[in-house]
Each structure stands twice: as structure tokens, then as C-alpha cells.
mmCIF file with all atom_site columns, C-alpha atoms in Angstrom:
data_model
loop_
_atom_site.group_PDB
_atom_site.id
_atom_site.type_symbol
_atom_site.label_atom_id
_atom_site.label_alt_id
_atom_site.label_comp_id
_atom_site.label_asym_id
_atom_site.label_entity_id
_atom_site.label_seq_id
_atom_site.pdbx_PDB_ins_code
_atom_site.Cartn_x
_atom_site.Cartn_y
_atom_site.Cartn_z
_atom_site.occupancy
_atom_site.B_iso_or_equiv
_atom_site.pdbx_formal_charge
_atom_site.auth_seq_id
_atom_site.auth_comp_id
_atom_site.auth_asym_id
_atom_site.auth_atom_id
_atom_site.pdbx_PDB_model_num
ATOM 1   C CA . MET A 1 1   ? 7.041   41.354  25.316 1.00 0.00 ? 71  MET A CA 1
ATOM 2   C CA . ASN A 1 2   ? 9.434   43.914  26.639 1.00 0.00 ? 72  ASN A CA 1
ATOM 3   C CA . VAL A 1 3   ? 9.214   47.458  25.274 1.00 0.00 ? 73  VAL A CA 1
ATOM 4   C CA . THR A 1 4   ? 12.781  48.276  26.182 1.00 0.00 ? 74  THR A CA 1
ATOM 5   C CA . ALA A 1 5   ? 14.016  45.454  23.974 1.00 0.00 ? 75  ALA A CA 1
ATOM 6   C CA . ILE A 1 6   ? 12.976  47.396  20.854 1.00 0.00 ? 76  ILE A CA 1
ATOM 7   C CA . ALA A 1 7   ? 14.032  50.917  21.833 1.00 0.00 ? 77  ALA A CA 1
ATOM 8   C CA . SER A 1 8   ? 15.280  52.547  24.968 1.00 0.00 ? 78  SER A CA 1
ATOM 9   C CA . ALA A 1 9   ? 12.753  54.371  27.120 1.00 0.00 ? 79  ALA A CA 1
ATOM 10  C CA . SER A 1 10  ? 15.073  57.345  26.991 1.00 0.00 ? 80  SER A CA 1
ATOM 11  C CA . ALA A 1 11  ? 15.303  57.515  23.209 1.00 0.00 ? 81  ALA A CA 1
ATOM 12  C CA . VAL A 1 12  ? 17.579  60.308  22.139 1.00 0.00 ? 82  VAL A CA 1
ATOM 13  C CA . SER A 1 13  ? 16.885  60.936  18.468 1.00 0.00 ? 83  SER A CA 1
ATOM 14  C CA . PRO A 1 14  ? 13.467  61.709  17.001 1.00 0.00 ? 84  PRO A CA 1
ATOM 15  C CA . GLU A 1 15  ? 13.726  58.549  14.851 1.00 0.00 ? 85  GLU A CA 1
ATOM 16  C CA . GLU A 1 16  ? 14.258  56.386  17.917 1.00 0.00 ? 86  GLU A CA 1
ATOM 17  C CA . GLN A 1 17  ? 11.321  58.054  19.637 1.00 0.00 ? 87  GLN A CA 1
ATOM 18  C CA . ALA A 1 18  ? 9.187   57.536  16.525 1.00 0.00 ? 88  ALA A CA 1
ATOM 19  C CA . LEU A 1 19  ? 10.142  53.826  16.418 1.00 0.00 ? 89  LEU A CA 1
ATOM 20  C CA . ARG A 1 20  ? 9.286   53.450  20.097 1.00 0.00 ? 90  ARG A CA 1
ATOM 21  C CA . ASP A 1 21  ? 5.924   55.149  19.578 1.00 0.00 ? 91  ASP A CA 1
ATOM 22  C CA . LEU A 1 22  ? 5.276   52.991  16.524 1.00 0.00 ? 92  LEU A CA 1
ATOM 23  C CA . TYR A 1 23  ? 6.012   49.889  18.552 1.00 0.00 ? 93  TYR A CA 1
ATOM 24  C CA . LEU A 1 24  ? 3.797   50.965  21.427 1.00 0.00 ? 94  LEU A CA 1
ATOM 25  C CA . GLU A 1 25  ? 0.924   51.798  19.093 1.00 0.00 ? 95  GLU A CA 1
ATOM 26  C CA . HIS A 1 26  ? 1.052   48.879  16.651 1.00 0.00 ? 96  HIS A CA 1
ATOM 27  C CA . GLY A 1 27  ? 3.301   46.260  18.301 1.00 0.00 ? 97  GLY A CA 1
ATOM 28  C CA . PRO A 1 28  ? 0.739   44.354  20.384 1.00 0.00 ? 98  PRO A CA 1
ATOM 29  C CA . ALA A 1 29  ? -1.772  44.034  17.513 1.00 0.00 ? 99  ALA A CA 1
ATOM 30  C CA . LEU A 1 30  ? 0.971   43.065  15.050 1.00 0.00 ? 100 LEU A CA 1
ATOM 31  C CA . TYR A 1 31  ? 2.405   40.542  17.501 1.00 0.00 ? 101 TYR A CA 1
ATOM 32  C CA . SER A 1 32  ? -1.019  38.912  17.994 1.00 0.00 ? 102 SER A CA 1
ATOM 33  C CA . TYR A 1 33  ? -1.577  38.772  14.235 1.00 0.00 ? 103 TYR A CA 1
ATOM 34  C CA . VAL A 1 34  ? 1.806   37.146  13.589 1.00 0.00 ? 104 VAL A CA 1
ATOM 35  C CA . LEU A 1 35  ? 1.437   34.802  16.563 1.00 0.00 ? 105 LEU A CA 1
ATOM 36  C CA . ARG A 1 36  ? -1.800  33.375  15.121 1.00 0.00 ? 106 ARG A CA 1
ATOM 37  C CA . MET A 1 37  ? -0.189  32.929  11.706 1.00 0.00 ? 107 MET A CA 1
ATOM 38  C CA . LEU A 1 38  ? 2.715   31.020  13.266 1.00 0.00 ? 108 LEU A CA 1
ATOM 39  C CA . ASP A 1 39  ? 0.551   28.615  15.290 1.00 0.00 ? 109 ASP A CA 1
ATOM 40  C CA . TRP A 1 40  ? 1.388   30.331  18.585 1.00 0.00 ? 110 TRP A CA 1
ATOM 41  C CA . ASP A 1 41  ? 5.167   30.095  18.232 1.00 0.00 ? 111 ASP A CA 1
ATOM 42  C CA . ALA A 1 42  ? 6.125   33.087  20.416 1.00 0.00 ? 112 ALA A CA 1
ATOM 43  C CA . HIS A 1 43  ? 9.823   33.086  19.523 1.00 0.00 ? 113 HIS A CA 1
ATOM 44  C CA . ARG A 1 44  ? 9.249   33.203  15.787 1.00 0.00 ? 114 ARG A CA 1
ATOM 45  C CA . ALA A 1 45  ? 6.513   35.818  16.242 1.00 0.00 ? 115 ALA A CA 1
ATOM 46  C CA . GLU A 1 46  ? 8.923   38.058  18.142 1.00 0.00 ? 116 GLU A CA 1
ATOM 47  C CA . ASP A 1 47  ? 11.506  37.629  15.386 1.00 0.00 ? 117 ASP A CA 1
ATOM 48  C CA . VAL A 1 48  ? 8.972   38.620  12.714 1.00 0.00 ? 118 VAL A CA 1
ATOM 49  C CA . LEU A 1 49  ? 7.861   41.628  14.761 1.00 0.00 ? 119 LEU A CA 1
ATOM 50  C CA . GLN A 1 50  ? 11.448  42.751  15.225 1.00 0.00 ? 120 GLN A CA 1
ATOM 51  C CA . GLU A 1 51  ? 12.221  42.311  11.510 1.00 0.00 ? 121 GLU A CA 1
ATOM 52  C CA . THR A 1 52  ? 9.081   44.261  10.578 1.00 0.00 ? 122 THR A CA 1
ATOM 53  C CA . LEU A 1 53  ? 10.078  47.162  12.816 1.00 0.00 ? 123 LEU A CA 1
ATOM 54  C CA . LEU A 1 54  ? 13.622  47.033  11.456 1.00 0.00 ? 124 LEU A CA 1
ATOM 55  C CA . ARG A 1 55  ? 12.267  47.348  7.914  1.00 0.00 ? 125 ARG A CA 1
ATOM 56  C CA . CYS A 1 56  ? 10.150  50.300  9.025  1.00 0.00 ? 126 CYS A CA 1
ATOM 57  C CA . TRP A 1 57  ? 13.286  51.881  10.431 1.00 0.00 ? 127 TRP A CA 1
ATOM 58  C CA . ASN A 1 58  ? 15.308  51.226  7.264  1.00 0.00 ? 128 ASN A CA 1
ATOM 59  C CA . ASN A 1 59  ? 12.584  52.508  4.936  1.00 0.00 ? 129 ASN A CA 1
ATOM 60  C CA . GLY A 1 60  ? 11.871  55.552  7.043  1.00 0.00 ? 130 GLY A CA 1
ATOM 61  C CA . ASN A 1 61  ? 8.193   54.582  7.385  1.00 0.00 ? 131 ASN A CA 1
ATOM 62  C CA . LEU A 1 62  ? 7.983   55.566  11.018 1.00 0.00 ? 132 LEU A CA 1
ATOM 63  C CA . THR A 1 63  ? 5.093   57.993  10.707 1.00 0.00 ? 133 THR A CA 1
ATOM 64  C CA . ASP A 1 64  ? 1.958   58.326  8.630  1.00 0.00 ? 134 ASP A CA 1
ATOM 65  C CA . THR A 1 65  ? 2.880   60.698  5.802  1.00 0.00 ? 135 THR A CA 1
ATOM 66  C CA . GLU A 1 66  ? 1.417   61.568  2.440  1.00 0.00 ? 136 GLU A CA 1
ATOM 67  C CA . GLY A 1 67  ? -1.689  59.485  3.027  1.00 0.00 ? 137 GLY A CA 1
ATOM 68  C CA . MET A 1 68  ? 0.297   56.261  3.582  1.00 0.00 ? 138 MET A CA 1
ATOM 69  C CA . ALA A 1 69  ? -0.980  54.345  6.583  1.00 0.00 ? 139 ALA A CA 1
ATOM 70  C CA . VAL A 1 70  ? 1.882   52.626  8.392  1.00 0.00 ? 140 VAL A CA 1
ATOM 71  C CA . ARG A 1 71  ? -0.205  49.948  10.095 1.00 0.00 ? 141 ARG A CA 1
ATOM 72  C CA . PRO A 1 72  ? -1.441  48.165  6.922  1.00 0.00 ? 142 PRO A CA 1
ATOM 73  C CA . TRP A 1 73  ? 2.084   48.373  5.512  1.00 0.00 ? 143 TRP A CA 1
ATOM 74  C CA . MET A 1 74  ? 3.509   46.762  8.674  1.00 0.00 ? 144 MET A CA 1
ATOM 75  C CA . PHE A 1 75  ? 0.928   44.000  8.596  1.00 0.00 ? 145 PHE A CA 1
ATOM 76  C CA . ARG A 1 76  ? 1.697   43.322  4.925  1.00 0.00 ? 146 ARG A CA 1
ATOM 77  C CA . VAL A 1 77  ? 5.456   43.195  5.635  1.00 0.00 ? 147 VAL A CA 1
ATOM 78  C CA . ALA A 1 78  ? 4.900   40.835  8.591  1.00 0.00 ? 148 ALA A CA 1
ATOM 79  C CA . ARG A 1 79  ? 2.642   38.598  6.509  1.00 0.00 ? 149 ARG A CA 1
ATOM 80  C CA . ASN A 1 80  ? 5.231   38.470  3.719  1.00 0.00 ? 150 ASN A CA 1
ATOM 81  C CA . LEU A 1 81  ? 7.976   37.607  6.220  1.00 0.00 ? 151 LEU A CA 1
ATOM 82  C CA . VAL A 1 82  ? 5.915   34.703  7.571  1.00 0.00 ? 152 VAL A CA 1
ATOM 83  C CA . ILE A 1 83  ? 5.181   33.442  4.049  1.00 0.00 ? 153 ILE A CA 1
ATOM 84  C CA . ASP A 1 84  ? 8.828   33.729  3.010  1.00 0.00 ? 154 ASP A CA 1
ATOM 85  C CA . ALA A 1 85  ? 9.973   31.844  6.109  1.00 0.00 ? 155 ALA A CA 1
ATOM 86  C CA . HIS A 1 86  ? 7.441   29.100  5.419  1.00 0.00 ? 156 HIS A CA 1
ATOM 87  C CA . ARG A 1 87  ? 8.552   28.783  1.804  1.00 0.00 ? 157 ARG A CA 1
ATOM 88  C CA . THR A 1 88  ? 12.187  28.648  2.882  1.00 0.00 ? 158 THR A CA 1
ATOM 89  C CA . ARG A 1 89  ? 11.473  25.875  5.389  1.00 0.00 ? 159 ARG A CA 1
ATOM 90  C CA . THR A 1 90  ? 9.533   23.803  2.848  1.00 0.00 ? 160 THR A CA 1
ATOM 91  C CA . ALA A 1 91  ? 12.255  24.202  0.216  1.00 0.00 ? 161 ALA A CA 1
ATOM 92  C CA . ARG A 1 92  ? 14.940  22.834  2.539  1.00 0.00 ? 162 ARG A CA 1
ATOM 93  C CA . PRO A 1 93  ? 15.197  19.357  4.000  1.00 0.00 ? 163 PRO A CA 1
ATOM 94  C CA . LEU A 1 94  ? 13.451  18.949  7.341  1.00 0.00 ? 164 LEU A CA 1
ATOM 95  C CA . GLU A 1 95  ? 15.519  20.274  10.219 1.00 0.00 ? 165 GLU A CA 1
ATOM 96  C CA . VAL A 1 96  ? 15.944  18.241  13.360 1.00 0.00 ? 166 VAL A CA 1
ATOM 97  C CA . SER A 1 97  ? 14.867  20.293  16.346 1.00 0.00 ? 167 SER A CA 1
ATOM 98  C CA . GLY A 1 98  ? 16.622  20.034  19.652 1.00 0.00 ? 168 GLY A CA 1
ATOM 99  C CA . THR A 1 99  ? 13.618  18.641  21.494 1.00 0.00 ? 169 THR A CA 1
ATOM 100 C CA . ASN A 1 100 ? 11.843  16.256  19.136 1.00 0.00 ? 170 ASN A CA 1
ATOM 101 C CA . TRP A 1 101 ? 14.612  14.390  17.362 1.00 0.00 ? 171 TRP A CA 1
ATOM 102 C CA . LEU A 1 102 ? 14.712  11.584  19.904 1.00 0.00 ? 172 LEU A CA 1
ATOM 103 C CA . ALA A 1 103 ? 10.928  11.158  19.869 1.00 0.00 ? 173 ALA A CA 1
ATOM 104 C CA . ASP A 1 104 ? 10.942  11.176  16.060 1.00 0.00 ? 174 ASP A CA 1
ATOM 105 C CA . MET A 1 105 ? 13.587  8.480   16.071 1.00 0.00 ? 175 MET A CA 1
ATOM 106 C CA . TYR A 1 106 ? 11.515  6.326   18.423 1.00 0.00 ? 176 TYR A CA 1
ATOM 107 C CA . CYS A 1 107 ? 8.470   6.670   16.163 1.00 0.00 ? 177 CYS A CA 1
ATOM 108 C CA . GLU A 1 108 ? 10.424  5.247   13.263 1.00 0.00 ? 178 GLU A CA 1
ATOM 109 C CA . VAL A 1 109 ? 11.858  2.488   15.429 1.00 0.00 ? 179 VAL A CA 1
ATOM 110 C CA . ASP A 1 110 ? 8.381   1.675   16.781 1.00 0.00 ? 180 ASP A CA 1
ATOM 111 C CA . ASP A 1 111 ? 7.049   1.231   13.244 1.00 0.00 ? 181 ASP A CA 1
ATOM 112 C CA . ILE A 1 112 ? 9.955   -1.030  12.342 1.00 0.00 ? 182 ILE A CA 1
ATOM 113 C CA . ASP A 1 113 ? 9.672   -2.956  15.609 1.00 0.00 ? 183 ASP A CA 1
ATOM 114 C CA . ARG A 1 114 ? 5.950   -3.378  15.073 1.00 0.00 ? 184 ARG A CA 1
ATOM 115 C CA . MET A 1 115 ? 6.535   -4.734  11.575 1.00 0.00 ? 185 MET A CA 1
ATOM 116 C CA . LEU A 1 116 ? 9.262   -7.132  12.752 1.00 0.00 ? 186 LEU A CA 1
ATOM 117 C CA . SER A 1 117 ? 7.132   -8.280  15.677 1.00 0.00 ? 187 SER A CA 1
ATOM 118 C CA . SER A 1 118 ? 4.209   -9.002  13.386 1.00 0.00 ? 188 SER A CA 1
ATOM 119 C CA . MET A 1 119 ? 6.489   -11.026 11.104 1.00 0.00 ? 189 MET A CA 1
ATOM 120 C CA . VAL A 1 120 ? 7.795   -13.065 14.035 1.00 0.00 ? 190 VAL A CA 1
ATOM 121 C CA . LEU A 1 121 ? 4.264   -13.576 15.356 1.00 0.00 ? 191 LEU A CA 1
ATOM 122 C CA . HIS A 1 122 ? 3.086   -14.654 11.904 1.00 0.00 ? 192 HIS A CA 1
ATOM 123 C CA . GLU A 1 123 ? 5.876   -17.235 11.720 1.00 0.00 ? 193 GLU A CA 1
ATOM 124 C CA . ALA A 1 124 ? 5.086   -18.483 15.230 1.00 0.00 ? 194 ALA A CA 1
ATOM 125 C CA . LEU A 1 125 ? 1.398   -18.808 14.360 1.00 0.00 ? 195 LEU A CA 1
ATOM 126 C CA . ARG A 1 126 ? 2.292   -20.835 11.265 1.00 0.00 ? 196 ARG A CA 1
ATOM 127 C CA . SER A 1 127 ? 4.017   -23.381 13.508 1.00 0.00 ? 197 SER A CA 1
ATOM 128 C CA . LEU A 1 128 ? 0.719   -24.124 15.337 1.00 0.00 ? 198 LEU A CA 1
ATOM 129 C CA . THR A 1 129 ? -1.688  -26.842 14.271 1.00 0.00 ? 199 THR A CA 1
ATOM 130 C CA . PRO A 1 130 ? -4.625  -25.749 12.106 1.00 0.00 ? 200 PRO A CA 1
ATOM 131 C CA . ALA A 1 131 ? -7.078  -26.396 14.974 1.00 0.00 ? 201 ALA A CA 1
ATOM 132 C CA . HIS A 1 132 ? -5.064  -24.157 17.330 1.00 0.00 ? 202 HIS A CA 1
ATOM 133 C CA . ARG A 1 133 ? -4.783  -21.364 14.733 1.00 0.00 ? 203 ARG A CA 1
ATOM 134 C CA . GLU A 1 134 ? -8.509  -21.604 14.077 1.00 0.00 ? 204 GLU A CA 1
ATOM 135 C CA . VAL A 1 135 ? -9.452  -21.293 17.750 1.00 0.00 ? 205 VAL A CA 1
ATOM 136 C CA . LEU A 1 136 ? -7.087  -18.338 18.282 1.00 0.00 ? 206 LEU A CA 1
ATOM 137 C CA . ARG A 1 137 ? -8.565  -16.562 15.258 1.00 0.00 ? 207 ARG A CA 1
ATOM 138 C CA . ALA A 1 138 ? -12.088 -17.241 16.544 1.00 0.00 ? 208 ALA A CA 1
ATOM 139 C CA . THR A 1 139 ? -11.328 -15.904 20.047 1.00 0.00 ? 209 THR A CA 1
ATOM 140 C CA . PHE A 1 140 ? -8.420  -13.463 20.311 1.00 0.00 ? 210 PHE A CA 1
ATOM 141 C CA . PHE A 1 141 ? -8.217  -12.066 16.803 1.00 0.00 ? 211 PHE A CA 1
ATOM 142 C CA . ALA A 1 142 ? -11.995 -11.841 16.357 1.00 0.00 ? 212 ALA A CA 1
ATOM 143 C CA . ASP A 1 143 ? -12.387 -10.443 19.905 1.00 0.00 ? 213 ASP A CA 1
ATOM 144 C CA . ARG A 1 144 ? -15.050 -12.996 20.848 1.00 0.00 ? 214 ARG A CA 1
ATOM 145 C CA . THR A 1 145 ? -15.777 -14.968 23.986 1.00 0.00 ? 215 THR A CA 1
ATOM 146 C CA . THR A 1 146 ? -15.227 -18.705 24.163 1.00 0.00 ? 216 THR A CA 1
ATOM 147 C CA . GLN A 1 147 ? -18.997 -19.221 24.041 1.00 0.00 ? 217 GLN A CA 1
ATOM 148 C CA . GLN A 1 148 ? -19.304 -17.146 20.839 1.00 0.00 ? 218 GLN A CA 1
ATOM 149 C CA . ALA A 1 149 ? -16.328 -18.949 19.292 1.00 0.00 ? 219 ALA A CA 1
ATOM 150 C CA . ALA A 1 150 ? -17.806 -22.330 20.218 1.00 0.00 ? 220 ALA A CA 1
ATOM 151 C CA . GLU A 1 151 ? -21.063 -21.420 18.494 1.00 0.00 ? 221 GLU A CA 1
ATOM 152 C CA . ASP A 1 152 ? -19.224 -20.168 15.387 1.00 0.00 ? 222 ASP A CA 1
ATOM 153 C CA . LEU A 1 153 ? -16.937 -23.191 15.184 1.00 0.00 ? 223 LEU A CA 1
ATOM 154 C CA . GLY A 1 154 ? -19.647 -25.711 16.064 1.00 0.00 ? 224 GLY A CA 1
ATOM 155 C CA . ILE A 1 155 ? -17.644 -27.330 18.858 1.00 0.00 ? 225 ILE A CA 1
ATOM 156 C CA . PRO A 1 156 ? -18.246 -27.491 22.628 1.00 0.00 ? 226 PRO A CA 1
ATOM 157 C CA . ARG A 1 157 ? -17.180 -24.546 24.804 1.00 0.00 ? 227 ARG A CA 1
ATOM 158 C CA . GLY A 1 158 ? -14.831 -26.744 26.854 1.00 0.00 ? 228 GLY A CA 1
ATOM 159 C CA . THR A 1 159 ? -13.031 -27.817 23.684 1.00 0.00 ? 229 THR A CA 1
ATOM 160 C CA . VAL A 1 160 ? -12.532 -24.170 22.713 1.00 0.00 ? 230 VAL A CA 1
ATOM 161 C CA . LYS A 1 161 ? -11.106 -23.391 26.165 1.00 0.00 ? 231 LYS A CA 1
ATOM 162 C CA . SER A 1 162 ? -8.788  -26.370 26.039 1.00 0.00 ? 232 SER A CA 1
ATOM 163 C CA . ARG A 1 163 ? -7.562  -25.570 22.518 1.00 0.00 ? 233 ARG A CA 1
ATOM 164 C CA . VAL A 1 164 ? -6.986  -21.921 23.445 1.00 0.00 ? 234 VAL A CA 1
ATOM 165 C CA . TYR A 1 165 ? -4.927  -23.003 26.460 1.00 0.00 ? 235 TYR A CA 1
ATOM 166 C CA . TYR A 1 166 ? -2.742  -25.372 24.468 1.00 0.00 ? 236 TYR A CA 1
ATOM 167 C CA . ALA A 1 167 ? -2.527  -22.987 21.490 1.00 0.00 ? 237 ALA A CA 1
ATOM 168 C CA . LEU A 1 168 ? -1.204  -20.201 23.727 1.00 0.00 ? 238 LEU A CA 1
ATOM 169 C CA . ARG A 1 169 ? 1.231   -22.587 25.362 1.00 0.00 ? 239 ARG A CA 1
ATOM 170 C CA . SER A 1 170 ? 2.513   -23.715 21.931 1.00 0.00 ? 240 SER A CA 1
ATOM 171 C CA . LEU A 1 171 ? 2.644   -20.112 20.754 1.00 0.00 ? 241 LEU A CA 1
ATOM 172 C CA . ARG A 1 172 ? 4.808   -19.125 23.729 1.00 0.00 ? 242 ARG A CA 1
ATOM 173 C CA . LEU A 1 173 ? 7.223   -21.931 22.922 1.00 0.00 ? 243 LEU A CA 1
ATOM 174 C CA . ALA A 1 174 ? 7.329   -20.960 19.237 1.00 0.00 ? 244 ALA A CA 1
ATOM 175 C CA . LEU A 1 175 ? 7.996   -17.333 20.147 1.00 0.00 ? 245 LEU A CA 1
ATOM 176 C CA . ARG A 1 176 ? 10.832  -18.387 22.463 1.00 0.00 ? 246 ARG A CA 1
ATOM 177 C CA . GLU A 1 177 ? 12.343  -20.344 19.585 1.00 0.00 ? 247 GLU A CA 1
ATOM 178 C CA . HIS A 1 178 ? 12.243  -17.141 17.501 1.00 0.00 ? 248 HIS A CA 1
ATOM 179 C CA . GLY A 1 179 ? 14.103  -15.275 20.251 1.00 0.00 ? 249 GLY A CA 1
ATOM 180 C CA . VAL A 1 180 ? 11.156  -13.414 21.764 1.00 0.00 ? 250 VAL A CA 1
ATOM 181 C CA . VAL A 1 181 ? 11.252  -12.996 25.531 1.00 0.00 ? 251 VAL A CA 1
ATOM 182 C CA . VAL A 1 182 ? 7.861   -14.060 26.881 1.00 0.00 ? 252 VAL A CA 1
ATOM 183 C CA . ASP A 1 183 ? 6.554   -12.446 30.058 1.00 0.00 ? 253 ASP A CA 1
ATOM 184 C CA . GLU A 1 184 ? 6.840   -15.222 32.640 1.00 0.00 ? 254 GLU A CA 1
ATOM 185 C CA . ALA A 1 185 ? 4.463   -13.523 35.095 1.00 0.00 ? 255 ALA A CA 1
ATOM 186 C CA . ARG A 1 186 ? 1.573   -13.830 32.667 1.00 0.00 ? 256 ARG A CA 1
ATOM 187 C CA . GLU A 1 187 ? 2.095   -17.535 32.122 1.00 0.00 ? 257 GLU A CA 1
ATOM 188 C CA . THR A 1 188 ? -0.072  -19.833 34.173 1.00 0.00 ? 258 THR A CA 1
ATOM 189 C CA . ASP A 1 189 ? 0.051   -23.574 34.464 1.00 0.00 ? 259 ASP A CA 1
ATOM 190 C CA . ALA A 1 190 ? -3.576  -23.792 35.512 1.00 0.00 ? 260 ALA A CA 1
ATOM 191 C CA . GLU A 1 191 ? -5.945  -26.439 34.363 1.00 0.00 ? 261 GLU A CA 1
ATOM 192 C CA . PRO A 1 192 ? -6.969  -26.196 30.678 1.00 0.00 ? 262 PRO A CA 1
ATOM 193 C CA . GLY A 1 193 ? -10.599 -25.518 31.609 1.00 0.00 ? 263 GLY A CA 1
ATOM 194 C CA . VAL A 1 194 ? -9.619  -22.747 34.027 1.00 0.00 ? 264 VAL A CA 1
ATOM 195 C CA . ALA A 1 195 ? -7.097  -20.883 31.850 1.00 0.00 ? 265 ALA A CA 1
ATOM 196 C CA . CYS A 1 196 ? -9.708  -19.026 29.802 1.00 0.00 ? 266 CYS A CA 1
#
């Protein structure tokens, strides 16, 4: 905060000197109060502080007179300004800020992409044989080892490994048919028993 931004250090009139003194005495505490209310948004807090001091200037409340304490009045004005600004923002449609609009757009696209990807994956899984779907559910989707899946399915561990290998291979082909680019580096043509 810069003191000279509110009033010149060489204030000429008594009103200007009173405003400067008011700022020096109450400004830091008022700024901290407003800053906390605005979730540490320094720019908005400075605007509220400036508007509060401007209202003091316009109302002539630059000194404590007739038993009226200026500080509580300033805090009340600042609080009301923050509340009014909040109400104004909630009454209007959401504004797009200069920094977050691109990130907000990507969030929406990510949700849509995720939904479309799950639909494509669901269709690709439907093209597999029931035995392949069953073994993928028992291993990948249930987050179990081949040994645990073999025990749950009641089939030998080697059969589970073999079915997982061929199920993934068929799934890759089905995804390619749906236009999904499959990462070639992750594909292996190892033996069925070695793939898992």
C-alpha cells in the first residue's frame, strides 16, 4: 500500500491533511479487515478501502466529532461495500476472467471427453466374448491380481493370464475400429503367459 496514492504528503488544505491522517491511522487495519473478507484479493481490497475513504471525504466524516467514532463507521461502510459487491456479482451471470477462462473451458471439455471415452470403451467391451469381459472385470476393473481372479472365477491362474492377454488384444482392435488411437509403445507381442 502506498500512502501517497490516497493523498499527497504535502497536503494543502486541512481536509486533505485530515484524510491523510485518517488513512494513516485507520487504513492498515481497515485494509486487513477487508482483505480477509475478500479471501485475500488485494486489488479488490484496495478498491474497497479507496471507496470507503472517498465516502468519508464526501460525508465530511474525517474527524471524530460529536461523539461519533469514525473507525466503526468506516468498518461498517467497508463491510457494506463488500456485501454489495458480492450481491451484485451473484445477481449477474458469471464473468469470464482473463486468466481462468481457458482452464474452465478445458474442464468442461475433459468431462465431455471422459463421457465420450467411457461410451466408446463400453461399446468396445461389448464386442468381446463373455469370457474375456469376465476376466477383465475380475482383474482390471476389480483391481485384483491374476491369482485372486483365478480363485474368484474358479479357473487356473494360467487361463486367467491367457484370457487377459487375448482380451486386451481384442480390446485394442475394437478400440481401433471405433477410431481410438492406441499407444503402440505399450503393446507387447509377448507370450500369453508372460504378458500379465
